[in-house]
Amino acid sequence: MAARPTGPKLRATETYVAVVADVLSVEATIDWATLPQCGAAVTFTGVVREYSTGRSGRPAGGVVSIDYQAYESVARVRLIEIADAARERWAGIGRIALLHRVGSVRLGEASVLVCVSSGHRVEAFLAAQFCIDVLKACVPVWKLEQRAGISAWVETGVQIEGVERAASHWLPATYGRSS
């Protein structure tokens, strides 16, 4: 049996959600999501990058880490709702893992991880994109960017909304164009 990614498991055995301070294991998550009947496992890993767009709208470098804060109980519920919404759209989904870090995440480390397995690649890709796009719109997570001696809250660019509303507006080619 594949090792399960670390963190609290919620919902059915085919859905794994977690909001954790631990380093996210991409390999363990893919191992967990991979099933014999699924020919595809698509993973999205969001990592802390050196450059971001600050309040000026211009790229600013020197990011060394991001401190993530979340309304954790609501975040977990929203992650489950996102997985459920994906399953309503794509019946062939095998497993869904949605994980988000909290606490300090260093440059190059994963802050968010989405993995979707399904019988075929098209629905796995679409479902994974749907999950990360709706996650960014609905899950209450805030970022405090750390640069050499400077801390600044990052504007998310979206107002946090309910999963049902965000899911109803989602289109694969147009949603989630920002970081």
PDB file of C-alpha atoms in Angstrom:
ATOM      1  CA  MET A   1       0.000   0.000   0.000  1.00  0.00           C
ATOM      2  CA  ALA A   2       1.280   3.469  -0.853  1.00  0.00           C
ATOM      3  CA  ALA A   3       2.433   5.681   1.981  1.00  0.00           C
ATOM      4  CA  ARG A   4      -0.048   8.391   2.863  1.00  0.00           C
ATOM      5  CA  PRO A   5       1.196  11.988   2.886  1.00  0.00           C
ATOM      6  CA  THR A   6       1.664  13.433   6.361  1.00  0.00           C
ATOM      7  CA  GLY A   7      -1.004  15.521   8.046  1.00  0.00           C
ATOM      8  CA  PRO A   8      -4.605  15.034   9.128  1.00  0.00           C
ATOM      9  CA  LYS A   9      -6.821  13.138   6.705  1.00  0.00           C
ATOM     10  CA  LEU A  10     -10.388  14.256   6.247  1.00  0.00           C
ATOM     11  CA  ARG A  11     -13.366  12.934   4.297  1.00  0.00           C
ATOM     12  CA  ALA A  12     -13.508   9.701   2.348  1.00  0.00           C
ATOM     13  CA  THR A  13     -10.496   7.508   1.737  1.00  0.00           C
ATOM     14  CA  GLU A  14     -10.340   8.823  -1.836  1.00  0.00           C
ATOM     15  CA  THR A  15      -9.846  12.439  -0.721  1.00  0.00           C
ATOM     16  CA  TYR A  16      -6.956  13.702   1.354  1.00  0.00           C
ATOM     17  CA  VAL A  17      -6.816  17.288   2.624  1.00  0.00           C
ATOM     18  CA  ALA A  18      -4.370  18.874   5.032  1.00  0.00           C
ATOM     19  CA  VAL A  19      -3.271  22.261   6.332  1.00  0.00           C
ATOM     20  CA  VAL A  20       0.125  21.582   7.908  1.00  0.00           C
ATOM     21  CA  ALA A  21       3.375  23.172   9.020  1.00  0.00           C
ATOM     22  CA  ASP A  22       5.350  20.134   7.819  1.00  0.00           C
ATOM     23  CA  VAL A  23       7.251  20.026   4.528  1.00  0.00           C
ATOM     24  CA  LEU A  24       4.956  18.676   1.801  1.00  0.00           C
ATOM     25  CA  SER A  25       6.056  15.385   0.274  1.00  0.00           C
ATOM     26  CA  VAL A  26       5.285  15.397  -3.438  1.00  0.00           C
ATOM     27  CA  GLU A  27       6.496  11.810  -3.812  1.00  0.00           C
ATOM     28  CA  ALA A  28       4.370  10.455  -0.942  1.00  0.00           C
ATOM     29  CA  THR A  29       1.330  12.317  -2.256  1.00  0.00           C
ATOM     30  CA  ILE A  30       1.741  10.909  -5.780  1.00  0.00           C
ATOM     31  CA  ASP A  31       2.259   7.417  -4.315  1.00  0.00           C
ATOM     32  CA  TRP A  32      -0.967   7.775  -2.311  1.00  0.00           C
ATOM     33  CA  ALA A  33      -2.969   9.124  -5.278  1.00  0.00           C
ATOM     34  CA  THR A  34      -1.809   6.492  -7.769  1.00  0.00           C
ATOM     35  CA  LEU A  35      -4.308   3.668  -8.210  1.00  0.00           C
ATOM     36  CA  PRO A  36      -4.180   0.600 -10.502  1.00  0.00           C
ATOM     37  CA  GLN A  37      -7.321   1.715 -12.358  1.00  0.00           C
ATOM     38  CA  CYS A  38      -5.991   5.238 -12.953  1.00  0.00           C
ATOM     39  CA  GLY A  39      -3.781   5.904 -15.948  1.00  0.00           C
ATOM     40  CA  ALA A  40      -2.998   9.484 -14.937  1.00  0.00           C
ATOM     41  CA  ALA A  41      -1.841  11.317 -11.830  1.00  0.00           C
ATOM     42  CA  VAL A  42      -1.445  15.067 -12.333  1.00  0.00           C
ATOM     43  CA  THR A  43       0.336  17.149  -9.732  1.00  0.00           C
ATOM     44  CA  PHE A  44       0.600  20.897  -9.233  1.00  0.00           C
ATOM     45  CA  THR A  45       3.168  22.150  -6.753  1.00  0.00           C
ATOM     46  CA  GLY A  46       3.237  25.835  -5.836  1.00  0.00           C
ATOM     47  CA  VAL A  47       6.660  26.914  -4.560  1.00  0.00           C
ATOM     48  CA  VAL A  48       7.973  30.073  -2.923  1.00  0.00           C
ATOM     49  CA  ARG A  49       9.744  32.098  -5.589  1.00  0.00           C
ATOM     50  CA  GLU A  50      12.350  34.838  -5.275  1.00  0.00           C
ATOM     51  CA  TYR A  51      10.389  37.463  -7.194  1.00  0.00           C
ATOM     52  CA  SER A  52       6.838  38.640  -6.654  1.00  0.00           C
ATOM     53  CA  THR A  53       4.779  41.619  -7.684  1.00  0.00           C
ATOM     54  CA  GLY A  54       4.583  44.091  -4.832  1.00  0.00           C
ATOM     55  CA  ARG A  55       2.099  46.894  -4.220  1.00  0.00           C
ATOM     56  CA  SER A  56       3.774  48.921  -6.998  1.00  0.00           C
ATOM     57  CA  GLY A  57       2.811  46.286  -9.569  1.00  0.00           C
ATOM     58  CA  ARG A  58       6.486  45.852 -10.502  1.00  0.00           C
ATOM     59  CA  PRO A  59       8.461  42.680  -9.830  1.00  0.00           C
ATOM     60  CA  ALA A  60      10.459  42.811  -6.605  1.00  0.00           C
ATOM     61  CA  GLY A  61      13.187  40.320  -5.719  1.00  0.00           C
ATOM     62  CA  GLY A  62      14.848  39.153  -2.576  1.00  0.00           C
ATOM     63  CA  VAL A  63      12.080  36.972  -1.123  1.00  0.00           C
ATOM     64  CA  VAL A  64      13.671  34.558   1.359  1.00  0.00           C
ATOM     65  CA  SER A  65      10.498  33.009   2.779  1.00  0.00           C
ATOM     66  CA  ILE A  66       6.771  33.440   3.173  1.00  0.00           C
ATOM     67  CA  ASP A  67       4.895  33.037   6.429  1.00  0.00           C
ATOM     68  CA  TYR A  68       1.528  31.468   5.629  1.00  0.00           C
ATOM     69  CA  GLN A  69      -1.389  31.923   7.990  1.00  0.00           C
ATOM     70  CA  ALA A  70      -4.753  30.243   7.586  1.00  0.00           C
ATOM     71  CA  TYR A  71      -8.145  30.067   9.182  1.00  0.00           C
ATOM     72  CA  GLU A  72      -7.437  26.344   9.461  1.00  0.00           C
ATOM     73  CA  SER A  73     -10.838  24.907  10.364  1.00  0.00           C
ATOM     74  CA  VAL A  74     -12.495  26.783   7.487  1.00  0.00           C
ATOM     75  CA  ALA A  75      -9.599  25.971   5.145  1.00  0.00           C
ATOM     76  CA  ARG A  76     -10.022  22.216   5.706  1.00  0.00           C
ATOM     77  CA  VAL A  77     -13.767  22.390   5.066  1.00  0.00           C
ATOM     78  CA  ARG A  78     -13.196  24.413   1.884  1.00  0.00           C
ATOM     79  CA  LEU A  79     -10.607  21.906   0.642  1.00  0.00           C
ATOM     80  CA  ILE A  80     -13.139  19.096   1.067  1.00  0.00           C
ATOM     81  CA  GLU A  81     -15.774  21.158  -0.752  1.00  0.00           C
ATOM     82  CA  ILE A  82     -13.330  21.764  -3.621  1.00  0.00           C
ATOM     83  CA  ALA A  83     -12.603  18.037  -3.939  1.00  0.00           C
ATOM     84  CA  ASP A  84     -16.339  17.274  -3.876  1.00  0.00           C
ATOM     85  CA  ALA A  85     -16.988  19.910  -6.576  1.00  0.00           C
ATOM     86  CA  ALA A  86     -14.256  18.384  -8.759  1.00  0.00           C
ATOM     87  CA  ARG A  87     -15.791  14.926  -8.370  1.00  0.00           C
ATOM     88  CA  GLU A  88     -19.179  16.308  -9.457  1.00  0.00           C
ATOM     89  CA  ARG A  89     -17.591  17.576 -12.703  1.00  0.00           C
ATOM     90  CA  TRP A  90     -15.286  14.649 -13.515  1.00  0.00           C
ATOM     91  CA  ALA A  91     -16.752  11.263 -12.630  1.00  0.00           C
ATOM     92  CA  GLY A  92     -13.569   9.388 -13.506  1.00  0.00           C
ATOM     93  CA  ILE A  93     -11.470  10.898 -10.716  1.00  0.00           C
ATOM     94  CA  GLY A  94      -9.713   8.338  -8.542  1.00  0.00           C
ATOM     95  CA  ARG A  95      -8.086  10.231  -5.691  1.00  0.00           C
ATOM     96  CA  ILE A  96      -7.654  13.910  -4.860  1.00  0.00           C
ATOM     97  CA  ALA A  97      -5.050  15.349  -2.494  1.00  0.00           C
ATOM     98  CA  LEU A  98      -5.172  19.049  -1.551  1.00  0.00           C
ATOM     99  CA  LEU A  99      -2.482  20.199   0.880  1.00  0.00           C
ATOM    100  CA  HIS A 100      -1.432  23.670   2.023  1.00  0.00           C
ATOM    101  CA  ARG A 101       1.446  24.712   4.250  1.00  0.00           C
ATOM    102  CA  VAL A 102       1.201  27.143   7.141  1.00  0.00           C
ATOM    103  CA  GLY A 103       4.066  28.764   9.005  1.00  0.00           C
ATOM    104  CA  SER A 104       7.375  29.735   7.461  1.00  0.00           C
ATOM    105  CA  VAL A 105       8.056  28.314   3.985  1.00  0.00           C
ATOM    106  CA  ARG A 106      11.516  28.995   2.557  1.00  0.00           C
ATOM    107  CA  LEU A 107      12.486  29.967  -0.971  1.00  0.00           C
ATOM    108  CA  GLY A 108      12.082  26.946  -3.272  1.00  0.00           C
ATOM    109  CA  GLU A 109       9.911  24.954  -0.854  1.00  0.00           C
ATOM    110  CA  ALA A 110       6.392  23.809  -1.708  1.00  0.00           C
ATOM    111  CA  SER A 111       3.577  25.849  -0.198  1.00  0.00           C
ATOM    112  CA  VAL A 112       0.632  24.124  -1.870  1.00  0.00           C
ATOM    113  CA  LEU A 113       0.192  20.719  -3.463  1.00  0.00           C
ATOM    114  CA  VAL A 114      -2.636  19.391  -5.622  1.00  0.00           C
ATOM    115  CA  CYS A 115      -2.677  15.848  -6.957  1.00  0.00           C
ATOM    116  CA  VAL A 116      -5.515  14.271  -8.930  1.00  0.00           C
ATOM    117  CA  SER A 117      -5.601  10.758 -10.331  1.00  0.00           C
ATOM    118  CA  SER A 118      -8.085   9.551 -12.914  1.00  0.00           C
ATOM    119  CA  GLY A 119      -8.539   7.054 -15.674  1.00  0.00           C
ATOM    120  CA  HIS A 120      -7.327   9.497 -18.313  1.00  0.00           C
ATOM    121  CA  ARG A 121      -5.016  12.514 -18.463  1.00  0.00           C
ATOM    122  CA  VAL A 122      -7.496  15.102 -19.778  1.00  0.00           C
ATOM    123  CA  GLU A 123      -9.817  14.902 -16.788  1.00  0.00           C
ATOM    124  CA  ALA A 124      -6.849  14.713 -14.395  1.00  0.00           C
ATOM    125  CA  PHE A 125      -5.337  17.906 -15.866  1.00  0.00           C
ATOM    126  CA  LEU A 126      -8.664  19.745 -15.875  1.00  0.00           C
ATOM    127  CA  ALA A 127      -9.554  18.633 -12.351  1.00  0.00           C
ATOM    128  CA  ALA A 128      -6.118  19.611 -11.007  1.00  0.00           C
ATOM    129  CA  GLN A 129      -6.368  23.056 -12.620  1.00  0.00           C
ATOM    130  CA  PHE A 130      -9.898  23.453 -11.266  1.00  0.00           C
ATOM    131  CA  CYS A 131      -8.739  22.499  -7.764  1.00  0.00           C
ATOM    132  CA  ILE A 132      -5.832  24.975  -7.617  1.00  0.00           C
ATOM    133  CA  ASP A 133      -7.842  27.794  -9.202  1.00  0.00           C
ATOM    134  CA  VAL A 134     -10.795  27.382  -6.839  1.00  0.00           C
ATOM    135  CA  LEU A 135      -8.425  26.864  -3.887  1.00  0.00           C
ATOM    136  CA  LYS A 136      -6.785  30.234  -4.607  1.00  0.00           C
ATOM    137  CA  ALA A 137     -10.218  31.906  -4.694  1.00  0.00           C
ATOM    138  CA  CYS A 138     -11.797  30.200  -1.678  1.00  0.00           C
ATOM    139  CA  VAL A 139      -9.348  28.984   0.934  1.00  0.00           C
ATOM    140  CA  PRO A 140      -8.577  31.569   3.645  1.00  0.00           C
ATOM    141  CA  VAL A 141      -4.769  31.685   3.539  1.00  0.00           C
ATOM    142  CA  TRP A 142      -2.682  34.847   3.927  1.00  0.00           C
ATOM    143  CA  LYS A 143       0.972  35.438   3.021  1.00  0.00           C
ATOM    144  CA  LEU A 144       3.526  37.545   4.888  1.00  0.00           C
ATOM    145  CA  GLU A 145       6.514  37.885   2.555  1.00  0.00           C
ATOM    146  CA  GLN A 146       9.942  37.982   4.174  1.00  0.00           C
ATOM    147  CA  ARG A 147      12.826  39.808   2.499  1.00  0.00           C
ATOM    148  CA  ALA A 148      16.131  40.831   4.057  1.00  0.00           C
ATOM    149  CA  GLY A 149      14.927  42.798   7.082  1.00  0.00           C
ATOM    150  CA  ILE A 150      11.514  43.606   5.568  1.00  0.00           C
ATOM    151  CA  SER A 151       8.107  41.934   6.013  1.00  0.00           C
ATOM    152  CA  ALA A 152       5.055  42.769   3.913  1.00  0.00           C
ATOM    153  CA  TRP A 153       1.620  41.226   3.532  1.00  0.00           C
ATOM    154  CA  VAL A 154       0.899  40.055  -0.001  1.00  0.00           C
ATOM    155  CA  GLU A 155      -2.362  41.125  -1.583  1.00  0.00           C
ATOM    156  CA  THR A 156      -4.102  38.059  -2.936  1.00  0.00           C
ATOM    157  CA  GLY A 157      -5.831  39.785  -5.833  1.00  0.00           C
ATOM    158  CA  VAL A 158      -9.078  37.945  -5.088  1.00  0.00           C
ATOM    159  CA  GLN A 159     -11.733  38.321  -2.459  1.00  0.00           C
ATOM    160  CA  ILE A 160     -12.288  35.050  -0.654  1.00  0.00           C
ATOM    161  CA  GLU A 161     -15.568  33.572  -1.847  1.00  0.00           C
ATOM    162  CA  GLY A 162     -17.521  30.374  -1.395  1.00  0.00           C
ATOM    163  CA  VAL A 163     -16.570  27.228  -3.279  1.00  0.00           C
ATOM    164  CA  GLU A 164     -19.925  26.949  -5.047  1.00  0.00           C
ATOM    165  CA  ARG A 165     -19.657  30.498  -6.440  1.00  0.00           C
ATOM    166  CA  ALA A 166     -16.026  30.136  -7.547  1.00  0.00           C
ATOM    167  CA  ALA A 167     -16.700  26.717  -9.068  1.00  0.00           C
ATOM    168  CA  SER A 168     -19.659  28.041 -11.048  1.00  0.00           C
ATOM    169  CA  HIS A 169     -17.454  30.729 -12.653  1.00  0.00           C
ATOM    170  CA  TRP A 170     -14.527  28.448 -13.461  1.00  0.00           C
ATOM    171  CA  LEU A 171     -13.421  27.988 -17.079  1.00  0.00           C
ATOM    172  CA  PRO A 172     -10.129  26.197 -17.754  1.00  0.00           C
ATOM    173  CA  ALA A 173      -8.608  28.689 -20.189  1.00  0.00           C
ATOM    174  CA  THR A 174      -9.528  31.866 -18.330  1.00  0.00           C
ATOM    175  CA  TYR A 175      -9.394  31.208 -14.596  1.00  0.00           C
ATOM    176  CA  GLY A 176      -6.331  31.621 -12.414  1.00  0.00           C
ATOM    177  CA  ARG A 177      -4.197  33.851 -14.632  1.00  0.00           C
ATOM    178  CA  SER A 178      -2.421  35.475 -11.662  1.00  0.00           C
ATOM    179  CA  SER A 179       0.165  33.882  -9.375  1.00  0.00           C
TER     180      SER A 179
END
